[in-house]
CSV table of C-alpha atoms in Angstrom, one decimal:
chain,number,residue,atom,x,y,z
A,1,UNK,CA,106.3,96.1,110.9
A,2,UNK,CA,108.7,95.4,113.7
A,3,UNK,CA,108.6,97.6,115.7
A,4,UNK,CA,105.5,97.2,118.5
A,5,UNK,CA,105.0,100.8,118.8
A,6,UNK,CA,103.0,99.8,116.0
A,7,UNK,CA,101.6,96.8,116.4
A,8,UNK,CA,98.8,96.0,115.0
A,9,UNK,CA,97.3,92.5,116.4
A,10,UNK,CA,96.5,89.7,113.5
A,11,UNK,CA,93.4,89.6,111.6
A,12,UNK,CA,91.4,86.6,112.9
A,13,UNK,CA,91.2,84.4,109.6
A,14,UNK,CA,90.3,80.5,109.4
A,15,UNK,CA,93.1,78.9,106.9
A,16,UNK,CA,90.9,78.3,104.2
A,17,UNK,CA,90.5,82.6,104.1
A,18,UNK,CA,93.4,83.7,104.7
A,19,UNK,CA,95.8,85.0,101.8
A,20,UNK,CA,99.1,82.9,101.7
A,21,UNK,CA,101.9,83.6,99.0
A,22,UNK,CA,103.9,81.6,97.3
A,23,UNK,CA,107.0,82.3,95.6
A,24,UNK,CA,108.2,80.1,92.2
A,25,UNK,CA,111.0,80.8,90.8
A,26,UNK,CA,113.8,83.1,90.8
A,27,UNK,CA,113.2,85.7,93.7
A,28,UNK,CA,112.4,89.1,91.5
A,29,UNK,CA,115.2,91.7,90.5
A,30,UNK,CA,113.7,95.3,92.3
A,31,UNK,CA,114.3,98.8,92.1
A,32,UNK,CA,114.6,100.2,96.3
A,33,UNK,CA,114.0,103.5,94.9
A,34,UNK,CA,110.2,102.1,94.5
A,35,UNK,CA,110.1,99.1,95.8
A,36,UNK,CA,110.2,98.3,99.3
A,37,UNK,CA,113.2,95.1,99.4
A,38,UNK,CA,116.2,95.6,101.3
A,39,UNK,CA,118.8,92.0,102.3
A,40,UNK,CA,117.2,91.9,105.1
A,41,UNK,CA,113.2,93.0,104.9
A,42,UNK,CA,110.8,93.5,102.3
A,43,UNK,CA,107.2,94.6,102.3
A,44,UNK,CA,104.7,91.4,102.1
A,45,UNK,CA,103.1,93.1,99.3
A,46,UNK,CA,106.3,92.1,97.3
A,47,UNK,CA,106.2,88.3,98.9
A,48,UNK,CA,104.8,86.7,95.6
A,49,UNK,CA,108.2,87.9,93.1
A,50,UNK,CA,111.0,88.7,96.3
A,51,UNK,CA,113.0,86.1,98.7
A,52,UNK,CA,113.6,88.0,101.8
A,53,UNK,CA,114.5,86.6,105.4
A,54,UNK,CA,111.7,88.6,107.3
A,55,UNK,CA,108.6,90.6,105.8
A,56,UNK,CA,106.6,93.2,107.5
A,57,UNK,CA,103.3,94.3,106.6
A,58,UNK,CA,102.7,97.8,105.9
A,59,UNK,CA,101.2,100.1,108.5
A,60,UNK,CA,99.9,103.5,107.3
A,61,UNK,CA,100.8,106.8,109.1
A,62,UNK,CA,99.4,110.5,107.9
A,63,UNK,CA,103.0,113.2,107.2
A,64,UNK,CA,102.4,116.0,109.5
A,65,UNK,CA,105.0,118.1,108.3
A,66,UNK,CA,106.9,118.7,105.3
A,67,UNK,CA,110.1,115.6,105.8
A,68,UNK,CA,112.7,114.7,103.3
A,69,UNK,CA,112.9,110.9,102.0
A,70,UNK,CA,116.4,109.6,102.6
A,71,UNK,CA,117.8,106.7,101.0
A,72,UNK,CA,119.6,105.9,104.2
A,73,UNK,CA,119.8,106.6,107.7
A,74,UNK,CA,122.0,110.5,107.3
A,75,UNK,CA,121.9,110.2,103.6
A,76,UNK,CA,121.1,112.8,101.0
A,77,UNK,CA,116.8,113.1,100.3
A,78,UNK,CA,115.7,111.7,97.4
A,79,UNK,CA,111.9,112.7,97.9
A,80,UNK,CA,109.8,114.2,100.5
A,81,UNK,CA,106.7,113.4,101.9
A,82,UNK,CA,104.4,116.8,102.6
A,83,UNK,CA,101.7,117.3,105.3
A,84,UNK,CA,98.5,114.8,104.9
A,85,UNK,CA,100.6,112.8,102.1
A,86,UNK,CA,100.4,108.9,103.2
A,87,UNK,CA,103.5,106.8,104.5
A,88,UNK,CA,103.2,103.1,104.4
A,89,UNK,CA,105.9,102.0,107.4
A,90,UNK,CA,107.1,99.2,107.4
A,91,UNK,CA,110.5,99.5,110.1
A,92,UNK,CA,110.7,101.5,113.0
A,93,UNK,CA,114.6,102.4,113.7
A,94,UNK,CA,116.6,104.8,115.5
A,95,UNK,CA,114.0,108.2,115.2
A,96,UNK,CA,113.7,106.8,111.6
A,97,UNK,CA,110.3,104.6,109.6
A,98,UNK,CA,111.3,103.5,106.9
A,99,UNK,CA,108.5,102.5,104.4
A,100,UNK,CA,106.7,103.4,101.1
A,101,UNK,CA,105.5,106.8,100.8
A,102,UNK,CA,101.5,107.0,99.2
A,103,UNK,CA,101.6,109.9,96.2
A,104,UNK,CA,105.0,109.3,94.6
A,105,UNK,CA,105.5,105.6,95.5
A,106,UNK,CA,109.1,106.4,96.8
A,107,UNK,CA,111.0,103.9,99.6
A,108,UNK,CA,113.1,105.5,101.7
A,109,UNK,CA,113.6,106.6,105.4
A,110,UNK,CA,111.6,109.1,107.4
A,111,UNK,CA,112.2,111.3,110.5
A,112,UNK,CA,109.6,108.7,112.9
A,113,UNK,CA,108.4,112.9,114.3
A,114,UNK,CA,106.9,113.8,111.1
A,115,UNK,CA,104.3,111.1,111.0
A,116,UNK,CA,100.8,110.7,112.7
A,117,UNK,CA,97.7,108.6,112.7
A,118,UNK,CA,95.9,109.1,109.4
A,119,UNK,CA,93.6,111.2,108.5
A,120,UNK,CA,90.9,111.8,105.7
A,121,UNK,CA,92.3,114.2,103.3
A,122,UNK,CA,89.2,115.8,101.2
A,123,UNK,CA,91.8,119.2,99.5
A,124,UNK,CA,95.1,119.4,98.0
A,125,UNK,CA,96.7,122.4,98.5
A,126,UNK,CA,97.0,124.1,94.5
A,127,UNK,CA,98.7,127.6,94.9
A,128,UNK,CA,101.2,129.9,97.4
A,129,UNK,CA,99.8,131.8,99.7
A,130,UNK,CA,99.6,129.1,103.0
A,131,UNK,CA,101.1,127.4,105.8
A,132,UNK,CA,100.9,124.9,103.9
A,133,UNK,CA,103.1,124.2,100.9
A,134,UNK,CA,101.8,123.1,97.4
A,135,UNK,CA,100.7,119.8,97.0
A,136,UNK,CA,99.9,119.4,101.2
A,137,UNK,CA,97.1,117.4,101.6
A,138,UNK,CA,94.1,118.4,104.0
A,139,UNK,CA,90.9,118.1,105.6
A,140,UNK,CA,88.3,119.4,105.0
A,141,UNK,CA,88.5,121.1,108.2
A,142,UNK,CA,91.8,122.4,107.8
A,143,UNK,CA,90.4,123.8,104.5
A,144,UNK,CA,87.5,125.5,105.3
A,145,UNK,CA,89.3,128.6,106.2
A,146,UNK,CA,91.2,128.7,103.2
A,147,UNK,CA,90.6,130.6,99.9
A,148,UNK,CA,89.0,128.2,97.1
A,149,UNK,CA,91.6,129.8,95.0
A,150,UNK,CA,94.5,128.1,96.9
A,151,UNK,CA,93.1,124.4,97.6
A,152,UNK,CA,91.3,122.5,95.3
A,153,UNK,CA,88.7,119.0,96.0
A,154,UNK,CA,90.6,116.0,95.7
A,155,UNK,CA,87.9,114.2,94.1
A,156,UNK,CA,87.8,117.9,91.9
A,157,UNK,CA,91.1,118.3,90.2
A,158,UNK,CA,91.7,120.1,86.9
A,159,UNK,CA,93.1,117.8,83.7
A,160,UNK,CA,94.7,120.1,82.3
A,161,UNK,CA,98.5,119.8,84.3
A,162,UNK,CA,100.3,122.0,81.8
A,163,UNK,CA,98.2,124.8,83.5
A,164,UNK,CA,99.5,123.5,86.6
A,165,UNK,CA,102.9,123.2,85.7
A,166,UNK,CA,102.7,127.2,84.2
A,167,UNK,CA,101.3,128.3,88.0
A,168,UNK,CA,104.8,127.0,89.6
A,169,UNK,CA,107.0,128.8,87.6
A,170,UNK,CA,109.5,130.9,89.4
A,171,UNK,CA,109.6,127.8,92.5
A,172,UNK,CA,113.4,127.2,93.7
A,173,UNK,CA,115.2,124.4,91.9
A,174,UNK,CA,116.0,121.4,95.8
A,175,UNK,CA,117.7,118.2,94.9
A,176,UNK,CA,115.2,116.2,95.9
A,177,UNK,CA,111.9,117.9,96.1
A,178,UNK,CA,108.7,117.8,94.9
A,179,UNK,CA,106.7,121.5,96.8
A,180,UNK,CA,106.7,124.7,96.2
A,181,UNK,CA,109.6,125.2,98.6
A,182,UNK,CA,111.6,123.6,95.6
A,183,UNK,CA,111.5,121.2,92.9
A,184,UNK,CA,114.4,118.6,91.1
A,185,UNK,CA,113.2,118.3,87.6
A,186,UNK,CA,111.6,114.8,88.0
A,187,UNK,CA,109.9,115.9,91.5
A,188,UNK,CA,108.6,118.9,89.9
A,189,UNK,CA,107.0,116.7,87.2
A,190,UNK,CA,105.4,114.2,90.2
A,191,UNK,CA,104.0,116.9,92.2
A,192,UNK,CA,102.8,118.5,88.4
A,193,UNK,CA,100.9,115.7,87.9
A,194,UNK,CA,99.7,114.9,91.2
A,195,UNK,CA,97.8,117.9,91.1
A,196,UNK,CA,96.2,116.9,88.4
A,197,UNK,CA,95.1,113.3,89.4
A,198,UNK,CA,98.1,111.3,88.4
A,199,UNK,CA,100.2,110.0,90.6
A,200,UNK,CA,103.7,109.5,89.0
A,201,UNK,CA,107.1,108.3,90.6
A,202,UNK,CA,109.7,111.3,90.9
A,203,UNK,CA,112.4,109.5,89.1
A,204,UNK,CA,113.3,110.5,85.7
A,205,UNK,CA,114.9,107.2,83.8
A,206,UNK,CA,111.2,105.7,85.5
A,207,UNK,CA,109.2,108.5,84.2
A,208,UNK,CA,111.2,107.9,80.5
A,209,UNK,CA,109.9,104.0,81.3
A,210,UNK,CA,106.6,104.3,82.0
A,211,UNK,CA,105.2,107.3,82.2
A,212,UNK,CA,102.3,108.0,79.2
A,213,UNK,CA,103.3,106.4,75.9
A,214,UNK,CA,106.5,106.8,73.9
A,215,UNK,CA,105.9,109.6,71.0
A,216,UNK,CA,108.0,109.4,67.9
A,217,UNK,CA,110.7,111.5,66.7
A,218,UNK,CA,108.9,112.7,63.5
A,219,UNK,CA,105.5,113.8,65.0
A,220,UNK,CA,105.1,117.1,65.8
A,221,UNK,CA,105.6,118.4,69.7
A,222,UNK,CA,102.4,119.1,71.4
A,223,UNK,CA,101.6,120.7,74.4
A,224,UNK,CA,101.9,118.6,77.7
A,225,UNK,CA,104.4,116.1,75.9
A,226,UNK,CA,107.3,115.3,78.5
A,227,UNK,CA,110.3,116.4,76.8
A,228,UNK,CA,113.3,113.5,78.0
A,229,UNK,CA,117.3,114.2,77.5
A,230,UNK,CA,119.8,112.8,79.8
A,231,UNK,CA,119.1,112.7,83.3
A,232,UNK,CA,116.4,115.2,83.2
A,233,UNK,CA,112.8,115.7,81.9
A,234,UNK,CA,110.8,119.3,80.8
A,235,UNK,CA,107.1,119.8,80.3
A,236,UNK,CA,106.6,121.1,76.3
A,237,UNK,CA,103.9,124.1,76.4
A,238,UNK,CA,104.1,124.6,72.8
A,239,UNK,CA,106.3,123.1,69.6
A,240,UNK,CA,109.3,125.9,71.3
A,241,UNK,CA,109.0,126.1,74.6
A,242,UNK,CA,108.8,124.0,77.8
A,243,UNK,CA,108.8,124.1,81.3
A,244,UNK,CA,112.2,123.1,83.5
A,245,UNK,CA,113.8,123.4,86.4
A,246,UNK,CA,117.3,125.2,86.3
A,247,UNK,CA,119.8,126.7,88.3
A,248,UNK,CA,116.7,129.4,89.1
A,249,UNK,CA,114.3,127.4,89.8
A,250,UNK,CA,111.1,126.4,87.5
A,251,UNK,CA,111.3,128.5,84.1
A,252,UNK,CA,109.9,128.8,80.6
A,253,UNK,CA,113.1,127.6,78.3
A,254,UNK,CA,113.2,127.3,74.4
A,255,UNK,CA,113.3,123.7,73.5
A,256,UNK,CA,116.8,124.2,71.2
A,257,UNK,CA,118.6,125.0,75.1
A,258,UNK,CA,117.4,121.5,76.8
A,259,UNK,CA,119.7,119.7,74.8
A,260,UNK,CA,120.0,116.7,72.9
A,261,UNK,CA,116.1,115.1,73.6
A,262,UNK,CA,116.4,111.6,74.5
A,263,UNK,CA,113.4,110.3,74.4
A,264,UNK,CA,109.3,111.8,74.2
A,265,UNK,CA,106.7,110.5,76.0
A,266,UNK,CA,102.9,111.9,76.4
A,267,UNK,CA,100.3,111.6,79.2
A,268,UNK,CA,97.1,110.3,78.3
């Protein structure tokens, strides 16, 4: 990382044991939303396939509060980081940290004062009713005083992500949101899957290519199918309804009201 405040001494390693990177052929194209590479700087973990003038090794921090992730200084939120989630810091500049969010993989800028030293989360907030947003990750000590119906151990998350999604009906619609304070379509899917133990990127176009597997057009719609329309996504609850983020927030709607289905994907 480029700021001395988070400087770490390089590990001692002999030339024989130190990991080296060799870029062969042409540099690969990257998606800057989920791959930390810019014209001037890249994550050293991408050095074997991306050329950059400078590389930075990530320093892990944990969020101390809910904060937006911005594509650029002063830009609009593209996601958000929640308390207890990790953020891999690659650069500090003008009050912001640039890096990679650990839970949804978003690359962007987060206010430096929203990040603190790493913690060891053991629980995740799964319901409203606390000072923490749904999705926040807590240490055992933080979770000790909370109702067991509000937090779940990270090693015992529910597998029925549709039931998780149904519990979030009524959450408002917020661009770039992925918490109980508000969600957009991709953020809703990413949040729901994370609460069921599956890491998922939050951008709809990437979800439509990478999550689960494609379902053929003539196959029946099953509970849990991800329904992708143009620049949008919903979660099927049965063969005729889905959970969708509309103007009024997360609601159950008829599949027929979603518009033309571009593709369906089914989680394992």
